[in-house]
Amino acid sequence: MQLVCQRVGNCSSCLKRQLNVFLGLIKWQRRLVPACVRTIYSETGKWEKNYGLETRKRVESWWLPRIKDQFCKISETDKSRPKFYVLSMFPYPSGKLHMGHVRVYTISDAVARFQKMRGMQVINPMGWDAFGLPAENAAVEHGLHPASWTESNIQHMRKQFDALGLSFTWEREITTCLPEYYKWTQYLFLKLFEAGIVYQKEALVNWDPVDQTVLANEQVDDNGCSWRSGAKVEQKYLKQWFIKTTAYAKAMFDALSDLPEWYGIKEMQANWIGDCVGCFLDFLLKVNGKLTEEKLAAYTYTPEAIYGASHLYILPTHRLLHGNSSLKEVFQREFIPGKDSLTSVTAVNLLTNQEIPVVISAINNFEHYLDTKIGIPSTSAEDAAVAKNLGISFTEVTETLPNGLEKIINSGEITGMTRQEALKAITQQAKNKGLGGYLTSDKLRDWLISRQRYWGTPIPIIHCQTCGTVPVPYEDLPVVLPSVTTFTGKGASPLETAQEWVNCSCPRCKAAARREIDTMDTFVDSAWYYLRYTDPHNAERPFNKDLADYWMPVDLYIGGKEHAVMHLFYARFFSHFCHDLKMTKHKEPFHKLLVQGLIKNQTFRLATTGQCLKREEVDLTGTEPVYVKTGEKLQVAWEKMSKSKHNGIDPEELVKEYGIDTLRLYILFAAPPEQDILWDTKTDAMPGVQRWQTRLWTLVTKLVEARTSGTVPNPELLNKKEKDEARRIWEQKNLVISEVTEYFTKDHLFNAAISRLMSLTNVLHQASRPLILHSAEFEDALATLCIMVAPMAPHIASEMWKGLAHMQNKLCSHHHWDVDVLRQSWPKVDPEYLQPSDVVEMSVLINNKACGKVPVPQQAARNFEEVHELVLQSELGVKHLQGRTIKKAFLSPRTALINFLVQE
């Protein structure tokens, strides 16, 4: 655990890591470069003409350790400056980066570098979602302690991140399995507990009857058997901890409308929450006239009519019939399958004090996930039918006035109110008394956070026979995981074996007590990590409010679509809760959301067994892939890359083969971020971005050679045609600046941005030699192109800039030639380009067919008669319209177009 704590702020480890990466790249380069080693300008001061394999390796090995930017040191936070918080979902430390990681982190890196060049104060933090089941499985299978396994994986993945040249703000690194982090996860749990948002109740778990242990869903195979023992998994009731997320359902549903477009994700969030029209209300159960300890929350679609409740309706599958309830015998005895069963158990409404019977439903399912409903005959014909059939009396509580308005009657203090007024009054009363009342849907369930695991955040609760459930005092946090050495995967939670840890004294009465041995769902750890990044080393509180208010909300949150529902919902819930505690100013944690698609590759399966084959086992020479051994035809599909499917690609191997910049450009160019990349069908993108880098390099070579030819550049030597060409380059440069900036800030269409930069590259390649030598526009456009390439391909851009910066006889003085390209300001469109031109190029159509363009003065461009006359007098008009009968003409000033309809 100690090693996991070491941070990038530790100079020796930082230097050691950088040195290892650097030496690794040097060794790699030495293996590939022949005896005649090429050099680069940064090393020798001499520009290398060609950008081949050797040059690329030397460029990346030189610049990789030099561009590892510390984006914003914690001590440097300047709240007077505009900020940009880009956050990519932090990874589980599995030990190896995959292509999905490379995609999401390349996107966040490019955005972070771009925003910094725009003058923003940027953080692009990184950390580790480090608790979870795989570490515990590794402990069972390999005898490795979860902490050691996790620590080793983090170290390895850090090296992989470094080798990709990613610009994370490592100074803000967090690791969720460290006590310095989970202390504050426990702190927030206690805040939820104080607010009445955390509770315990029985819930079903997957139970392995052979190993006598609880299984996670992913440990149950497709046949419903245990992954280890092979036993048929049973469903068993255990007391579990829940967070009452339904209390925030309506607020979170309504807040979606204030968020920008999330490309379908808002709809997914809204669908997950559902229509918040009803609420839960609390009841206490009685049997034989005596109150029991059973408390039940029941849902109603019409809280305003609660005084008309006739019965409480539960399903035959309800926990009260199958769990460990004291009422289980009564309910089972009085239940008649297939019939609505009126029981001797009654329910006392804690809000109205009404007592109504409990009925076990004849049907096995209510709407969505409900298992308990309040029967109100006044507002439900179905409930009225059940009550009449069972002889249960009820009171009408609504009446419709002649004007159509519905009012509440026979309902105590809310009598006489409209239904809407009564709804507000009842729900507010229930909330004030802690008896429910939060508007929610019939499909949203509370969040079950209990895990019968070792490797998770301990739940800070102590169970005392005298005092009951007691929260751990804040001053005793963190409750640190004990050292457990034996992991068998069998029996109770490994925490149960740590008796010295489990047995403790009650904080209230000091009597002997026991700690809670469940740990928290890892989704809890990741539900607030974005807030900790704003103040990651705070030892006094989870984060400083001023810092959180400055950095939040996250300006751009990037991650996979598989997390677009649950993780996003839980993160939004915690943010709303912290806002209510006045810990933060902002309710919503994320402003813009970018959900990137998968990187898929082909899988080859045997039709007979479904087994996935390795590539070397597949014969691809024929029209259809076949199994090498048997010639059997194979099932081919595009699927997410996976080691088990033998369709994964190792990012390290790709970096060795193509280089960092090429891989980055490929990832950004192959498809828009939200679309999947189909690896094999996009092989054209890889050579495409390789060729583009070569063409960029060639442009710099051309300019460097022209300026070192001995001829002093002089724009006055350009003729009119060349000056017109220079003007077109200037216009193209400004257009591309405008478009690429918009792609980066609005749509995040990096593929389109690269395409536009390629088009500018092509324009510059067409420039004549005099233009290259004498034109400030060419020099400026090439420098601007280099700057715009830098966020996406920082290594080649850095070397090209170095070559341009030390070039002789420069014509452009507005660039900061003395600093590296990544410290340049992002280019802006020249003001002159934004001003309306004195002349408008009017498109001329004849019978809807384009014939060319005619220059028209700006002041005349909106006047039909003037445009009509100018076109007729022009060379184009004389050639195409003279002597012809014009039936009609139409002018479109907005599109600068005039259409002549003439007689054929």
mmCIF file with all atom_site columns, C-alpha atoms in Angstrom, residues 555-657:
data_model
loop_
_atom_site.group_PDB
_atom_site.id
_atom_site.type_symbol
_atom_site.label_atom_id
_atom_site.label_alt_id
_atom_site.label_comp_id
_atom_site.label_asym_id
_atom_site.label_entity_id
_atom_site.label_seq_id
_atom_site.pdbx_PDB_ins_code
_atom_site.Cartn_x
_atom_site.Cartn_y
_atom_site.Cartn_z
_atom_site.occupancy
_atom_site.B_iso_or_equiv
_atom_site.pdbx_formal_charge
_atom_site.auth_seq_id
_atom_site.auth_comp_id
_atom_site.auth_asym_id
_atom_site.auth_atom_id
_atom_site.pdbx_PDB_model_num
ATOM 1   C CA . ASP A 1 555 ? -16.398 21.412  -18.600 1.00 0.00 ? 555 ASP A CA 1
ATOM 2   C CA . LEU A 1 556 ? -16.002 18.231  -20.637 1.00 0.00 ? 556 LEU A CA 1
ATOM 3   C CA . TYR A 1 557 ? -16.501 14.703  -19.266 1.00 0.00 ? 557 TYR A CA 1
ATOM 4   C CA . ILE A 1 558 ? -15.287 11.902  -21.537 1.00 0.00 ? 558 ILE A CA 1
ATOM 5   C CA . GLY A 1 559 ? -15.987 8.202   -21.195 1.00 0.00 ? 559 GLY A CA 1
ATOM 6   C CA . GLY A 1 560 ? -17.659 5.085   -22.512 1.00 0.00 ? 560 GLY A CA 1
ATOM 7   C CA . LYS A 1 561 ? -21.343 4.754   -23.230 1.00 0.00 ? 561 LYS A CA 1
ATOM 8   C CA . GLU A 1 562 ? -21.532 1.762   -20.875 1.00 0.00 ? 562 GLU A CA 1
ATOM 9   C CA . HIS A 1 563 ? -21.240 4.250   -17.994 1.00 0.00 ? 563 HIS A CA 1
ATOM 10  C CA . ALA A 1 564 ? -23.811 6.670   -19.378 1.00 0.00 ? 564 ALA A CA 1
ATOM 11  C CA . VAL A 1 565 ? -26.578 5.465   -17.071 1.00 0.00 ? 565 VAL A CA 1
ATOM 12  C CA . MET A 1 566 ? -25.556 4.087   -13.680 1.00 0.00 ? 566 MET A CA 1
ATOM 13  C CA . HIS A 1 567 ? -22.238 5.846   -13.031 1.00 0.00 ? 567 HIS A CA 1
ATOM 14  C CA . LEU A 1 568 ? -23.561 9.112   -14.404 1.00 0.00 ? 568 LEU A CA 1
ATOM 15  C CA . PHE A 1 569 ? -26.715 8.828   -12.295 1.00 0.00 ? 569 PHE A CA 1
ATOM 16  C CA . TYR A 1 570 ? -24.781 8.107   -9.089  1.00 0.00 ? 570 TYR A CA 1
ATOM 17  C CA . ALA A 1 571 ? -22.293 10.912  -9.776  1.00 0.00 ? 571 ALA A CA 1
ATOM 18  C CA . ARG A 1 572 ? -25.137 13.355  -10.374 1.00 0.00 ? 572 ARG A CA 1
ATOM 19  C CA . PHE A 1 573 ? -26.830 12.139  -7.173  1.00 0.00 ? 573 PHE A CA 1
ATOM 20  C CA . PHE A 1 574 ? -23.746 12.814  -5.029  1.00 0.00 ? 574 PHE A CA 1
ATOM 21  C CA . SER A 1 575 ? -23.302 16.229  -6.614  1.00 0.00 ? 575 SER A CA 1
ATOM 22  C CA . HIS A 1 576 ? -26.920 17.181  -5.825  1.00 0.00 ? 576 HIS A CA 1
ATOM 23  C CA . PHE A 1 577 ? -26.492 15.906  -2.270  1.00 0.00 ? 577 PHE A CA 1
ATOM 24  C CA . CYS A 1 578 ? -23.266 17.887  -1.714  1.00 0.00 ? 578 CYS A CA 1
ATOM 25  C CA . HIS A 1 579 ? -25.024 20.974  -3.083  1.00 0.00 ? 579 HIS A CA 1
ATOM 26  C CA . ASP A 1 580 ? -27.824 20.525  -0.549  1.00 0.00 ? 580 ASP A CA 1
ATOM 27  C CA . LEU A 1 581 ? -25.207 20.341  2.218   1.00 0.00 ? 581 LEU A CA 1
ATOM 28  C CA . LYS A 1 582 ? -23.837 23.664  0.880   1.00 0.00 ? 582 LYS A CA 1
ATOM 29  C CA . MET A 1 583 ? -20.533 21.962  0.130   1.00 0.00 ? 583 MET A CA 1
ATOM 30  C CA . THR A 1 584 ? -20.738 23.092  -3.512  1.00 0.00 ? 584 THR A CA 1
ATOM 31  C CA . LYS A 1 585 ? -22.297 25.896  -5.503  1.00 0.00 ? 585 LYS A CA 1
ATOM 32  C CA . HIS A 1 586 ? -23.208 23.785  -8.541  1.00 0.00 ? 586 HIS A CA 1
ATOM 33  C CA . LYS A 1 587 ? -25.847 21.065  -8.517  1.00 0.00 ? 587 LYS A CA 1
ATOM 34  C CA . GLU A 1 588 ? -24.813 19.327  -11.708 1.00 0.00 ? 588 GLU A CA 1
ATOM 35  C CA . PRO A 1 589 ? -21.263 17.964  -11.910 1.00 0.00 ? 589 PRO A CA 1
ATOM 36  C CA . PHE A 1 590 ? -20.766 17.825  -15.680 1.00 0.00 ? 590 PHE A CA 1
ATOM 37  C CA . HIS A 1 591 ? -21.449 20.480  -18.301 1.00 0.00 ? 591 HIS A CA 1
ATOM 38  C CA . LYS A 1 592 ? -20.653 18.778  -21.606 1.00 0.00 ? 592 LYS A CA 1
ATOM 39  C CA . LEU A 1 593 ? -20.505 15.033  -22.001 1.00 0.00 ? 593 LEU A CA 1
ATOM 40  C CA . LEU A 1 594 ? -18.556 13.253  -24.729 1.00 0.00 ? 594 LEU A CA 1
ATOM 41  C CA . VAL A 1 595 ? -19.383 9.558   -24.961 1.00 0.00 ? 595 VAL A CA 1
ATOM 42  C CA . GLN A 1 596 ? -16.849 7.823   -27.167 1.00 0.00 ? 596 GLN A CA 1
ATOM 43  C CA . GLY A 1 597 ? -17.586 4.678   -29.129 1.00 0.00 ? 597 GLY A CA 1
ATOM 44  C CA . LEU A 1 598 ? -15.801 1.347   -28.909 1.00 0.00 ? 598 LEU A CA 1
ATOM 45  C CA . ILE A 1 599 ? -12.836 0.144   -30.904 1.00 0.00 ? 599 ILE A CA 1
ATOM 46  C CA . LYS A 1 600 ? -13.950 -3.136  -32.420 1.00 0.00 ? 600 LYS A CA 1
ATOM 47  C CA . ASN A 1 601 ? -12.076 -5.873  -34.183 1.00 0.00 ? 601 ASN A CA 1
ATOM 48  C CA . GLN A 1 602 ? -13.155 -9.049  -35.931 1.00 0.00 ? 602 GLN A CA 1
ATOM 49  C CA . THR A 1 603 ? -13.732 -12.232 -33.974 1.00 0.00 ? 603 THR A CA 1
ATOM 50  C CA . PHE A 1 604 ? -13.578 -15.652 -35.581 1.00 0.00 ? 604 PHE A CA 1
ATOM 51  C CA . ARG A 1 605 ? -15.705 -18.326 -33.899 1.00 0.00 ? 605 ARG A CA 1
ATOM 52  C CA . LEU A 1 606 ? -16.179 -22.025 -34.498 1.00 0.00 ? 606 LEU A CA 1
ATOM 53  C CA . ALA A 1 607 ? -19.866 -22.507 -35.313 1.00 0.00 ? 607 ALA A CA 1
ATOM 54  C CA . THR A 1 608 ? -19.887 -25.861 -33.506 1.00 0.00 ? 608 THR A CA 1
ATOM 55  C CA . THR A 1 609 ? -18.557 -24.730 -30.116 1.00 0.00 ? 609 THR A CA 1
ATOM 56  C CA . GLY A 1 610 ? -18.631 -20.923 -30.191 1.00 0.00 ? 610 GLY A CA 1
ATOM 57  C CA . GLN A 1 611 ? -14.910 -20.909 -29.345 1.00 0.00 ? 611 GLN A CA 1
ATOM 58  C CA . CYS A 1 612 ? -13.001 -17.796 -30.449 1.00 0.00 ? 612 CYS A CA 1
ATOM 59  C CA . LEU A 1 613 ? -9.846  -18.494 -32.456 1.00 0.00 ? 613 LEU A CA 1
ATOM 60  C CA . LYS A 1 614 ? -6.521  -16.691 -32.544 1.00 0.00 ? 614 LYS A CA 1
ATOM 61  C CA . ARG A 1 615 ? -5.558  -14.978 -35.810 1.00 0.00 ? 615 ARG A CA 1
ATOM 62  C CA . GLU A 1 616 ? -2.854  -17.555 -36.524 1.00 0.00 ? 616 GLU A CA 1
ATOM 63  C CA . GLU A 1 617 ? -5.527  -20.270 -36.368 1.00 0.00 ? 617 GLU A CA 1
ATOM 64  C CA . VAL A 1 618 ? -7.541  -18.608 -39.159 1.00 0.00 ? 618 VAL A CA 1
ATOM 65  C CA . ASP A 1 619 ? -6.908  -18.960 -42.890 1.00 0.00 ? 619 ASP A CA 1
ATOM 66  C CA . LEU A 1 620 ? -7.822  -15.643 -44.530 1.00 0.00 ? 620 LEU A CA 1
ATOM 67  C CA . THR A 1 621 ? -6.500  -16.411 -48.023 1.00 0.00 ? 621 THR A CA 1
ATOM 68  C CA . GLY A 1 622 ? -9.819  -17.601 -49.475 1.00 0.00 ? 622 GLY A CA 1
ATOM 69  C CA . THR A 1 623 ? -13.122 -15.846 -50.039 1.00 0.00 ? 623 THR A CA 1
ATOM 70  C CA . GLU A 1 624 ? -14.254 -16.791 -46.522 1.00 0.00 ? 624 GLU A CA 1
ATOM 71  C CA . PRO A 1 625 ? -12.237 -17.262 -43.319 1.00 0.00 ? 625 PRO A CA 1
ATOM 72  C CA . VAL A 1 626 ? -11.789 -20.920 -42.344 1.00 0.00 ? 626 VAL A CA 1
ATOM 73  C CA . TYR A 1 627 ? -10.189 -22.838 -39.462 1.00 0.00 ? 627 TYR A CA 1
ATOM 74  C CA . VAL A 1 628 ? -6.621  -23.769 -40.417 1.00 0.00 ? 628 VAL A CA 1
ATOM 75  C CA . LYS A 1 629 ? -6.825  -27.248 -38.829 1.00 0.00 ? 629 LYS A CA 1
ATOM 76  C CA . THR A 1 630 ? -10.144 -28.455 -40.255 1.00 0.00 ? 630 THR A CA 1
ATOM 77  C CA . GLY A 1 631 ? -11.146 -26.049 -43.036 1.00 0.00 ? 631 GLY A CA 1
ATOM 78  C CA . GLU A 1 632 ? -14.380 -25.368 -41.127 1.00 0.00 ? 632 GLU A CA 1
ATOM 79  C CA . LYS A 1 633 ? -16.110 -22.102 -42.020 1.00 0.00 ? 633 LYS A CA 1
ATOM 80  C CA . LEU A 1 634 ? -16.088 -19.559 -39.224 1.00 0.00 ? 634 LEU A CA 1
ATOM 81  C CA . GLN A 1 635 ? -18.586 -17.111 -37.781 1.00 0.00 ? 635 GLN A CA 1
ATOM 82  C CA . VAL A 1 636 ? -17.177 -13.609 -38.191 1.00 0.00 ? 636 VAL A CA 1
ATOM 83  C CA . ALA A 1 637 ? -18.379 -10.626 -36.154 1.00 0.00 ? 637 ALA A CA 1
ATOM 84  C CA . TRP A 1 638 ? -17.228 -7.157  -35.121 1.00 0.00 ? 638 TRP A CA 1
ATOM 85  C CA . GLU A 1 639 ? -16.891 -7.058  -31.357 1.00 0.00 ? 639 GLU A CA 1
ATOM 86  C CA . LYS A 1 640 ? -15.275 -5.007  -28.628 1.00 0.00 ? 640 LYS A CA 1
ATOM 87  C CA . MET A 1 641 ? -11.605 -5.852  -28.315 1.00 0.00 ? 641 MET A CA 1
ATOM 88  C CA . SER A 1 642 ? -11.021 -8.475  -25.653 1.00 0.00 ? 642 SER A CA 1
ATOM 89  C CA . LYS A 1 643 ? -8.214  -10.819 -24.630 1.00 0.00 ? 643 LYS A CA 1
ATOM 90  C CA . SER A 1 644 ? -10.673 -13.704 -24.280 1.00 0.00 ? 644 SER A CA 1
ATOM 91  C CA . LYS A 1 645 ? -11.926 -13.191 -27.852 1.00 0.00 ? 645 LYS A CA 1
ATOM 92  C CA . HIS A 1 646 ? -8.386  -13.016 -29.255 1.00 0.00 ? 646 HIS A CA 1
ATOM 93  C CA . ASN A 1 647 ? -9.236  -9.807  -31.109 1.00 0.00 ? 647 ASN A CA 1
ATOM 94  C CA . GLY A 1 648 ? -7.334  -7.331  -28.967 1.00 0.00 ? 648 GLY A CA 1
ATOM 95  C CA . ILE A 1 649 ? -4.465  -5.174  -30.151 1.00 0.00 ? 649 ILE A CA 1
ATOM 96  C CA . ASP A 1 650 ? -1.690  -4.175  -27.778 1.00 0.00 ? 650 ASP A CA 1
ATOM 97  C CA . PRO A 1 651 ? -1.207  -0.375  -27.783 1.00 0.00 ? 651 PRO A CA 1
ATOM 98  C CA . GLU A 1 652 ? 2.488   -0.819  -26.962 1.00 0.00 ? 652 GLU A CA 1
ATOM 99  C CA . GLU A 1 653 ? 2.998   -2.880  -30.112 1.00 0.00 ? 653 GLU A CA 1
ATOM 100 C CA . LEU A 1 654 ? 1.235   -0.216  -32.185 1.00 0.00 ? 654 LEU A CA 1
ATOM 101 C CA . VAL A 1 655 ? 3.447   2.501   -30.698 1.00 0.00 ? 655 VAL A CA 1
ATOM 102 C CA . LYS A 1 656 ? 6.524   0.441   -31.582 1.00 0.00 ? 656 LYS A CA 1
ATOM 103 C CA . GLU A 1 657 ? 5.326   -0.056  -35.138 1.00 0.00 ? 657 GLU A CA 1
#
